[in-house]
Short mmCIF file of C-alpha atoms in Angstrom, two decimals:
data_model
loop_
_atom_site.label_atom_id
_atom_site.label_comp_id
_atom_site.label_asym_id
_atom_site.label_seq_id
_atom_site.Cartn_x
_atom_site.Cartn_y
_atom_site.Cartn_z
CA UNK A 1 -51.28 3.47 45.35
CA UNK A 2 -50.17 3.14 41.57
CA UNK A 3 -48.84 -0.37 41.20
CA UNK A 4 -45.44 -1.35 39.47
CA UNK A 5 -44.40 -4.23 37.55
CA UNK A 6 -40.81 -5.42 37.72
CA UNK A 7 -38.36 -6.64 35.43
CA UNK A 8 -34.59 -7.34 35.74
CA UNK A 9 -32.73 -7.22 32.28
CA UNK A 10 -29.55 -9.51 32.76
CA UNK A 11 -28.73 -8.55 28.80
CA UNK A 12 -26.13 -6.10 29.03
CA UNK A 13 -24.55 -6.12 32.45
CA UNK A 14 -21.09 -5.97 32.56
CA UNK A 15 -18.45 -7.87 35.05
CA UNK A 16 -14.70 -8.63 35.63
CA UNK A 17 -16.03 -11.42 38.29
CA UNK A 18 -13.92 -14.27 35.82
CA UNK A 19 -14.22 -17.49 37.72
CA UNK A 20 -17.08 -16.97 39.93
CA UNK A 21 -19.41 -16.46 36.73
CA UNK A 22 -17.39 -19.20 34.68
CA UNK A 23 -20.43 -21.42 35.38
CA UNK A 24 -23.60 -19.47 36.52
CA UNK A 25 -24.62 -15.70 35.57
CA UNK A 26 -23.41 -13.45 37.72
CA UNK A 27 -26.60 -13.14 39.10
CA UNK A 28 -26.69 -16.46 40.79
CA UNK A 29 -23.52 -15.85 42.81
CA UNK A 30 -23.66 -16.43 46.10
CA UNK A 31 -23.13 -13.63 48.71
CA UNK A 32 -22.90 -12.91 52.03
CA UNK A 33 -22.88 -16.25 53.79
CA UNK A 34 -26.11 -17.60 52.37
CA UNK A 35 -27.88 -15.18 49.47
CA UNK A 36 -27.61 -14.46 46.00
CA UNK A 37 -26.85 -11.13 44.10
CA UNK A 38 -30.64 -11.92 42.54
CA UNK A 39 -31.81 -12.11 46.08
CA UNK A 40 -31.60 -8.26 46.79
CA UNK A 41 -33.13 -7.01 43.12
CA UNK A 42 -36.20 -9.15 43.84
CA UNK A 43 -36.49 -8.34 47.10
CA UNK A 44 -36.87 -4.77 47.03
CA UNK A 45 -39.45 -5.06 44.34
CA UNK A 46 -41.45 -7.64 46.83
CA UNK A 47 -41.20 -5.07 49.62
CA UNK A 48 -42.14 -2.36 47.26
CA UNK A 49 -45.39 -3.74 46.42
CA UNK A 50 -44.16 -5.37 43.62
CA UNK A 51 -46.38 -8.87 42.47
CA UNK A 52 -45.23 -9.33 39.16
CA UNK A 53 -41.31 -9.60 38.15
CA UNK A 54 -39.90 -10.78 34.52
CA UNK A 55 -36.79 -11.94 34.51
CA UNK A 56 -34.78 -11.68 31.02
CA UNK A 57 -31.73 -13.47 30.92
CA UNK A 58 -29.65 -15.23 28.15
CA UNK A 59 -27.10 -17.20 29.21
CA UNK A 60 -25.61 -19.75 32.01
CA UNK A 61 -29.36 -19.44 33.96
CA UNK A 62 -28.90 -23.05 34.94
CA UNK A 63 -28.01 -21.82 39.12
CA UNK A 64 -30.65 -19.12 38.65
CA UNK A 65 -33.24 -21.31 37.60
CA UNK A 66 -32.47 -23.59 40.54
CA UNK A 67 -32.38 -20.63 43.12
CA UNK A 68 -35.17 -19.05 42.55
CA UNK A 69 -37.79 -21.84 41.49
CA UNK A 70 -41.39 -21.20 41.03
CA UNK A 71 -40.70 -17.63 43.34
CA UNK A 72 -42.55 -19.18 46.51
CA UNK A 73 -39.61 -17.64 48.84
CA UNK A 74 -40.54 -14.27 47.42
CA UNK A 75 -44.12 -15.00 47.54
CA UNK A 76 -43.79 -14.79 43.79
CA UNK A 77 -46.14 -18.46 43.00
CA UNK A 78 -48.71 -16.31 42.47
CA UNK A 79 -52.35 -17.55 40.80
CA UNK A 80 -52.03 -14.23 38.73
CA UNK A 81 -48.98 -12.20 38.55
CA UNK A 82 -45.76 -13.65 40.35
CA UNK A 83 -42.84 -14.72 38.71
CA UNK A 84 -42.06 -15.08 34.79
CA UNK A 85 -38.32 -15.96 32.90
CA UNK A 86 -38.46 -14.66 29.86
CA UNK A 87 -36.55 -16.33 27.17
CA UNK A 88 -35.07 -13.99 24.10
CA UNK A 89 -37.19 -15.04 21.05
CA UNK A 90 -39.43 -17.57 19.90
CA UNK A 91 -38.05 -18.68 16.35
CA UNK A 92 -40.43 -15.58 14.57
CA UNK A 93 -38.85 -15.33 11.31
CA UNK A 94 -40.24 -11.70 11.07
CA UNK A 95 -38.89 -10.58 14.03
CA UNK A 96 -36.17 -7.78 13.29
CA UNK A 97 -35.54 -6.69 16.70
CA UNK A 98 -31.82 -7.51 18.49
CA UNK A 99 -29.97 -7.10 21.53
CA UNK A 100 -32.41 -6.61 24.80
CA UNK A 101 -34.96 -5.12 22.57
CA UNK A 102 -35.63 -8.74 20.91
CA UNK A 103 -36.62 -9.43 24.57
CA UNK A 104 -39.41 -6.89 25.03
CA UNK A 105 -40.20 -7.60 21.54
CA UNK A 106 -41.49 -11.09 21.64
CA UNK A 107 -42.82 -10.98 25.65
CA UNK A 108 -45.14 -7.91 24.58
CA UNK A 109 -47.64 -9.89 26.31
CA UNK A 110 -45.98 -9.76 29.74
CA UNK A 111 -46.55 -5.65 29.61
CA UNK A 112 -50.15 -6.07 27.62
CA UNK A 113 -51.46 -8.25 30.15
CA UNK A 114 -50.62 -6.23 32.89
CA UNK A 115 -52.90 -3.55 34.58
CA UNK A 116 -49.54 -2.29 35.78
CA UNK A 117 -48.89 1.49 34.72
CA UNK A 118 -45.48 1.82 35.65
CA UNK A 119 -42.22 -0.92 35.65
CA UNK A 120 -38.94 -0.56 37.38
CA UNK A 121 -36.14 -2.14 35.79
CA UNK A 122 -33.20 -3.36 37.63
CA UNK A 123 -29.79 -5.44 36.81
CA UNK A 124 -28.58 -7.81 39.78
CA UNK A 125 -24.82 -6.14 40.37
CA UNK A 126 -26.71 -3.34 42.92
CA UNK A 127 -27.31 -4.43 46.43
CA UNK A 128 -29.48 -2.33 48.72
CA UNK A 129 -32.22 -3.07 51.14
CA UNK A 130 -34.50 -0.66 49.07
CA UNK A 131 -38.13 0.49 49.39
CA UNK A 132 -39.10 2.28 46.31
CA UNK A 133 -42.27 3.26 46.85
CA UNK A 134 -40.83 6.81 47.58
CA UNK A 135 -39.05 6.92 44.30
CA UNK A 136 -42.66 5.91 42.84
CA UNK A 137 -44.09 8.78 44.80
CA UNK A 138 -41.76 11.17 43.42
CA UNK A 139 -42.28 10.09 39.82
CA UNK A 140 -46.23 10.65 39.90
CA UNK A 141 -45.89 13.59 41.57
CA UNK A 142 -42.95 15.22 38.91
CA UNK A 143 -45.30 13.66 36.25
CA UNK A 144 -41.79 12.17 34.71
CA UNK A 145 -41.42 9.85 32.01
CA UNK A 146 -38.68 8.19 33.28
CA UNK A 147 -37.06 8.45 36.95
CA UNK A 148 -33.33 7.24 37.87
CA UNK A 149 -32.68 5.94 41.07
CA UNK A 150 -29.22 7.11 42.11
CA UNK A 151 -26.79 7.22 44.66
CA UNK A 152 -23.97 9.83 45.86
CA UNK A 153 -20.77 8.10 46.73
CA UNK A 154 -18.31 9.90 49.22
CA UNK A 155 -15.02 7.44 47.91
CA UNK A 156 -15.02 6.71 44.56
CA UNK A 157 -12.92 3.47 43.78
CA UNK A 158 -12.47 1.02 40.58
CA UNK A 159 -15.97 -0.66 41.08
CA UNK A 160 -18.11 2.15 40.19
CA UNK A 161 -15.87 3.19 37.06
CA UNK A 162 -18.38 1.29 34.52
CA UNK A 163 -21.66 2.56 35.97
CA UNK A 164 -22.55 5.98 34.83
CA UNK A 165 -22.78 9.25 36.41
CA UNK A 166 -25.95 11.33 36.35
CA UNK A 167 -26.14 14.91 35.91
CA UNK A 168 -29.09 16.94 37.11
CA UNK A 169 -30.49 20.71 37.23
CA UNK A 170 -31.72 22.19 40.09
CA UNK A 171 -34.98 20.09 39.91
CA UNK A 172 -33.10 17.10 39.58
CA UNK A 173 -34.67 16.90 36.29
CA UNK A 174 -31.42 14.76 34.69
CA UNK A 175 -29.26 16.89 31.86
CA UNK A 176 -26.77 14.79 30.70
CA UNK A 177 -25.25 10.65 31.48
CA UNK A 178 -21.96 10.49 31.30
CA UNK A 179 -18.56 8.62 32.03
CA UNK A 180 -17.03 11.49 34.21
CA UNK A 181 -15.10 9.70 37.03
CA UNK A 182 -14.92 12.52 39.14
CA UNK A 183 -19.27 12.68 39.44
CA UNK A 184 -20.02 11.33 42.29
CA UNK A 185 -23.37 11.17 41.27
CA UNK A 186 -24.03 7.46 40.16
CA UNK A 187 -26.51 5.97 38.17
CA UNK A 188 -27.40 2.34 39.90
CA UNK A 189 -29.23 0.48 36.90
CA UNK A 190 -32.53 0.92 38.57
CA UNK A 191 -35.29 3.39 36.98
CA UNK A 192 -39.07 3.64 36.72
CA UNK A 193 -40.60 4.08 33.28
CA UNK A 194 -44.59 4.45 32.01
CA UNK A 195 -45.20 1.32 30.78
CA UNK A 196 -46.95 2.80 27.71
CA UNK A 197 -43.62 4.93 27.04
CA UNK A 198 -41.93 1.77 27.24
CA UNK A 199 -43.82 0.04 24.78
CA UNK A 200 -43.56 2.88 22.54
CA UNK A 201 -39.82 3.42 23.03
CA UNK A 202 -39.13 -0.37 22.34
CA UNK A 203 -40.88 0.24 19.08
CA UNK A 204 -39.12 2.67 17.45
CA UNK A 205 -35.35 1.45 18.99
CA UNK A 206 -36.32 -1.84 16.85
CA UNK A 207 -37.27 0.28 14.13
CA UNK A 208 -34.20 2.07 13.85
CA UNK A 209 -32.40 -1.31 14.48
CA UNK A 210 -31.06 -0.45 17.81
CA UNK A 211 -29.84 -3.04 20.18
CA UNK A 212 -29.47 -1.72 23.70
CA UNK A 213 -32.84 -0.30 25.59
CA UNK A 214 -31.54 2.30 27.65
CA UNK A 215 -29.19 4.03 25.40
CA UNK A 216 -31.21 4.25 22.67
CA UNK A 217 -34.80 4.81 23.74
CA UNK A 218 -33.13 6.61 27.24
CA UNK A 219 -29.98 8.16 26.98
CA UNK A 220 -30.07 9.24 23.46
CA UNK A 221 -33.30 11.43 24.24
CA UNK A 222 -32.60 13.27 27.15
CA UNK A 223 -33.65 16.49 25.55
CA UNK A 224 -37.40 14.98 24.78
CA UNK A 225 -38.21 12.83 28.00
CA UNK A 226 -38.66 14.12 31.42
CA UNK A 227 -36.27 12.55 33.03
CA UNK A 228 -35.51 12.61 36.71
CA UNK A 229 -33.45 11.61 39.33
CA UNK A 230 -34.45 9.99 42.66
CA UNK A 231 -31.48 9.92 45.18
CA UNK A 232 -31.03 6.53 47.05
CA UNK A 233 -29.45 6.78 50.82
CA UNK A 234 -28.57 3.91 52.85
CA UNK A 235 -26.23 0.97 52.22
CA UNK A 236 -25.49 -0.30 49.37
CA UNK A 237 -22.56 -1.67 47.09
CA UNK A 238 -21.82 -2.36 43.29
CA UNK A 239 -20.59 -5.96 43.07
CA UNK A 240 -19.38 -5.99 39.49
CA UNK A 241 -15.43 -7.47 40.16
CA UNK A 242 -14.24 -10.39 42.20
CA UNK A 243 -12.53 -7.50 44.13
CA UNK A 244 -15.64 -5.66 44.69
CA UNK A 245 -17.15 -9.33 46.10
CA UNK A 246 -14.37 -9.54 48.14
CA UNK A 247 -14.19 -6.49 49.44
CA UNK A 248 -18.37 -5.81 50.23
CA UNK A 249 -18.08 -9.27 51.60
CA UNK A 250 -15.39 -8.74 54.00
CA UNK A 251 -17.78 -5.38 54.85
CA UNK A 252 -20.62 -7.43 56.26
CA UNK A 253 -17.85 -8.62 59.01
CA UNK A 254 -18.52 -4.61 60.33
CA UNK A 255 -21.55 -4.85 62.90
CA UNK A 256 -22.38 -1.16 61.59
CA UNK A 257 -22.89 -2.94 57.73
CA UNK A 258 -24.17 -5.90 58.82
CA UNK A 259 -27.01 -4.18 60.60
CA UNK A 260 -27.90 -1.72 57.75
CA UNK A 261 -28.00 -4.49 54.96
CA UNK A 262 -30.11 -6.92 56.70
CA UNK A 263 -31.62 -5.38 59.88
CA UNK A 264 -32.65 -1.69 59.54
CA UNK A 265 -35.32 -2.05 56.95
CA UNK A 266 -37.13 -5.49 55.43
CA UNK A 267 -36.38 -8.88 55.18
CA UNK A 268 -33.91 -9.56 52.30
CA UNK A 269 -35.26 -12.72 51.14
CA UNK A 270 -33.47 -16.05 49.79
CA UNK A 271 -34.14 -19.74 48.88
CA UNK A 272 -34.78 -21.73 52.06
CA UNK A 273 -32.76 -24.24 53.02
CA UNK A 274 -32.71 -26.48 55.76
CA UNK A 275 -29.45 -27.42 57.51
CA UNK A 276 -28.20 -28.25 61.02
CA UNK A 277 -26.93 -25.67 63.25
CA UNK A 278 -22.94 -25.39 63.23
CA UNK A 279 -21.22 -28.17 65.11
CA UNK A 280 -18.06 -26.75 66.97
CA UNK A 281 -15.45 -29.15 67.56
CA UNK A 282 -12.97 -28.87 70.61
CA UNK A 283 -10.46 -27.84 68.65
CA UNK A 284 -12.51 -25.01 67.44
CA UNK A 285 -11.88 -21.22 66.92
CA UNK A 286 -13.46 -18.56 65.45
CA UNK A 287 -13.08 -14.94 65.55
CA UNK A 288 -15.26 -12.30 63.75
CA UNK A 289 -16.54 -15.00 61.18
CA UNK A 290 -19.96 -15.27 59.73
CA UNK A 291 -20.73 -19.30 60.17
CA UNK A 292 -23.98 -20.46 58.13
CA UNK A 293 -25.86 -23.49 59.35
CA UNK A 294 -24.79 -26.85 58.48
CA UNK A 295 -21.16 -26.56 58.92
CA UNK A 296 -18.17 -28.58 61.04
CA UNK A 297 -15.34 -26.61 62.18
CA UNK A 298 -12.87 -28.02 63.94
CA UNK A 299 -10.17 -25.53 63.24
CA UNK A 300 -9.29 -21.66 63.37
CA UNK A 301 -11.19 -19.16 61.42
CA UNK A 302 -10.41 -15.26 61.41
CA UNK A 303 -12.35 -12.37 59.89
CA UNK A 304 -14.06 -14.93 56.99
CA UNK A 305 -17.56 -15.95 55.85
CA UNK A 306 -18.00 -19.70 55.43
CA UNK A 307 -21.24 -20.42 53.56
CA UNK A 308 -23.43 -23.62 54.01
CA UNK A 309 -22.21 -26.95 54.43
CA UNK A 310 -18.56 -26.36 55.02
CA UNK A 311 -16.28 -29.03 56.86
CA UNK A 312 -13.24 -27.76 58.34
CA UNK A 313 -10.63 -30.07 59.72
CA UNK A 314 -8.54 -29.80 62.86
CA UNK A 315 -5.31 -27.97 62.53
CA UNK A 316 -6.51 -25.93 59.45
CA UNK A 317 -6.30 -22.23 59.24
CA UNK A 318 -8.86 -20.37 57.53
CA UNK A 319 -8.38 -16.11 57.64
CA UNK A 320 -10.38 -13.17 55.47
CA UNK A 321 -11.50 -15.38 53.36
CA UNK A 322 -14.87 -16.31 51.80
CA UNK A 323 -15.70 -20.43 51.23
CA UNK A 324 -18.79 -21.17 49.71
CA UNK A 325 -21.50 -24.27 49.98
CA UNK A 326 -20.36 -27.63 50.47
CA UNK A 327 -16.52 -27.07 50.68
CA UNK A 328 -13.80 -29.10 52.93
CA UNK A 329 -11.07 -27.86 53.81
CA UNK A 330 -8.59 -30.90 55.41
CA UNK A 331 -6.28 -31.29 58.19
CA UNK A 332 -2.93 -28.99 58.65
CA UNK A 333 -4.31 -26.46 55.12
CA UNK A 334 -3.85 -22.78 55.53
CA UNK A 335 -5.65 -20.42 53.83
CA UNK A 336 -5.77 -16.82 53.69
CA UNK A 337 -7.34 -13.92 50.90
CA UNK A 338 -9.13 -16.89 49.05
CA UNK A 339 -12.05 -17.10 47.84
CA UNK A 340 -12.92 -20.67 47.29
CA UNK A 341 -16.45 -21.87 45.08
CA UNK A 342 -18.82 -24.07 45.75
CA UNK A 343 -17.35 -27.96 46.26
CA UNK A 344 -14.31 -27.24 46.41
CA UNK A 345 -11.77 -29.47 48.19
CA UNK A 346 -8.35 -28.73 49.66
CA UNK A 347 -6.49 -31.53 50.46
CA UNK A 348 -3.75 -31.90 53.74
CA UNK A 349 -1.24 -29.52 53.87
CA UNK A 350 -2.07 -27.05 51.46
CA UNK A 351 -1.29 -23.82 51.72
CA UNK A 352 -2.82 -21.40 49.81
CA UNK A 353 -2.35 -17.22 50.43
CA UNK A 354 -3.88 -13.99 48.19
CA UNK A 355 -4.04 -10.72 48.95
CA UNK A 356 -6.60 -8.23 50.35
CA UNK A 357 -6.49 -6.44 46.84
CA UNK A 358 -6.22 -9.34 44.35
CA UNK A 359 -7.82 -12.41 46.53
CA UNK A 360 -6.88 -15.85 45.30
CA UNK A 361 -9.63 -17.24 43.62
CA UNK A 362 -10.62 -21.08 43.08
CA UNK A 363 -13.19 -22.14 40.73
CA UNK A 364 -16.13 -24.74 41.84
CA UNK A 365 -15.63 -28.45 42.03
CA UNK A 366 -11.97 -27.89 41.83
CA UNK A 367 -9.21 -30.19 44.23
CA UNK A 368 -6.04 -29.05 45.64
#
């Protein structure tokens, strides 16, 4: 089989996530009980053969860096290959180039070096458990420049407004990208380019003093690419809102989602971490709750995800909401539609209530 390289551009993705990125990118937010959003992009490029993944990111990469490490929970610390963070210049006083492209611009190396043919490029905001060998397949076999991997959604809702929607003939070779909310049609960020194409498209964008990769070397030349769409089934959500987290969150309480995210295909893979299994007090309940290891409960808990490391008190109330790593939550509090960050602490008493469309949110380190 043709081999990929991967690389996940963090440059121009766009959120409304507000305190849950206020001090990590939003790729390092945690999800699900004990993952990342990053968790997902890199592994479906592991489990698609994938043995060399660039990472180009900007800003607030301080939680990223400490998540994902040297790669060895992706099997990523590889001797050649594995994984690489690419930083956005290296003080060249030549170099012209701006926005993303300034990134492939001075890590040319990472795509020289590589014997690599073909890359898929991904953001973080699309979770799937995704093989794409079968999108690669596809792409040989159309002899395509560049294929999108897409998805048709049956409810459209305020989440997938900012992605665009893809617009195909009766080859699925791809005719037009637009903003039409009624497409159901939707572009996911992923796609698989030639990695000579690439090269050559990054080139001229920087000579024409573009700044964005995709709409310049991509969407702006439809008409001369063969571009084609590959059609993704299967779960999968955009988290790209703190109501989108919320709501795809609350989803993995459905057995149904649960199993398709994390059961009916591979592994999705995360940073290890070893805790103590949940200690249940006797004052305990818990109904339809996700429970990672390490935590004390010693109250009631209703339709919520509680994340490493939480302490919950006796008498406190906790219901469809989601408390992340290390929080405590003390005697008599009440909670309900929050969304609390990491070390987090809510003193006696409190009582603290969102709703199911506009969930309260608390920012890390923060006491109540």
């Amino acid at each position: 089989m043709e081999r990929m390289m991967g690389l996940v551009n963090l440059e121009h993705e766009h959120h409304l996530l507000n305190e849950l990125a206020y001090f990590r990118n939003p790729a390092s937010i945690p999800f699900g009980g004990r993952y990342r959003l990053i968790d997902f992009t890199l592994s479906n490029m592991v489990n698609s053969s994938i043995q060399e993944v660039a990472i180009f990111v900007r800003n607030k990469y301080r939680s990223l860096l400490d998540h994902i490490g040297t790669g060895e929970n992706w099997e990523l610390d590889r001797r050649n290959g594995g994984l690489f963070i690419l930083p956005p210049d290296w003080n060249d006083p030549t170099d012209r180039s701006r926005g993303d492209l300034k990134f492939f611009h001075n890590n040319r190396d990472y795509f020289n070096r590589s014997n690599s043919k073909y890359v898929l490029i991904s953001g973080s905001q699309f979770i799937s458990n995704t093989d794409y060998k079968e999108a690669l397949e596809q792409h040989i076999k159309e002899q395509a420049d560049v294929t999108l991997i897409t998805v048709r959604e049956e409810e459209l809702s305020n989440e997938h407004e900012s992605n665009l929607r893809v617009e195909c003939d009766y080859i699925h070779r791809v005719q037009a990208l637009t903003n039409d909310k009624n497409n159901p049609e939707i572009f996911t960020g992923v796609y698989i380019i030639n990695k000579d194409l690439l090269i050559e498209l990054v080139d001229n964008c920087i000579a024409y003093h573009k700044d964005h990769f995709f709409h310049a070397a991509i969407m702006e030349r439809l008409g001369d690419l063969r571009v084609f769409r590959f059609r993704q089934e299967g779960y999968h959500a955009f988290i790209n809102s703190v109501e989108s987290f919320y709501k795809h969150n609350m989803k993995l309480l459905q057995e149904d989602s649960y199993q398709q995210l994390f059961l009916n295909n591979h592994f999705v893979r995360t940073k290890i971490s070893n805790n103590a299994p949940v200690k249940y007090g006797e004052k305990a309940e818990v109904v339809n709750t996700l429970v990672a290891n390490g935590c004390k409960v010693n109250g009631c808990i209703e339709g919520s995800i509680l994340f490493r490391g939480v302490q919950l008190h006796e008498g406190a109330t906790v219901k469809n909401s989601i408390i992340m790593q290390r929080c405590t939550i003390g005697s008599g509090v009440h909670l309900e539609n929050v969304i609390l960050d990491k070390d987090v602490v809510v003193t006696t008493g409190q009582r603290i209530i969102g709703s199911k469309e506009k969930p309260y949110v608390v920012a890390k380190r923060q006491v109540i």
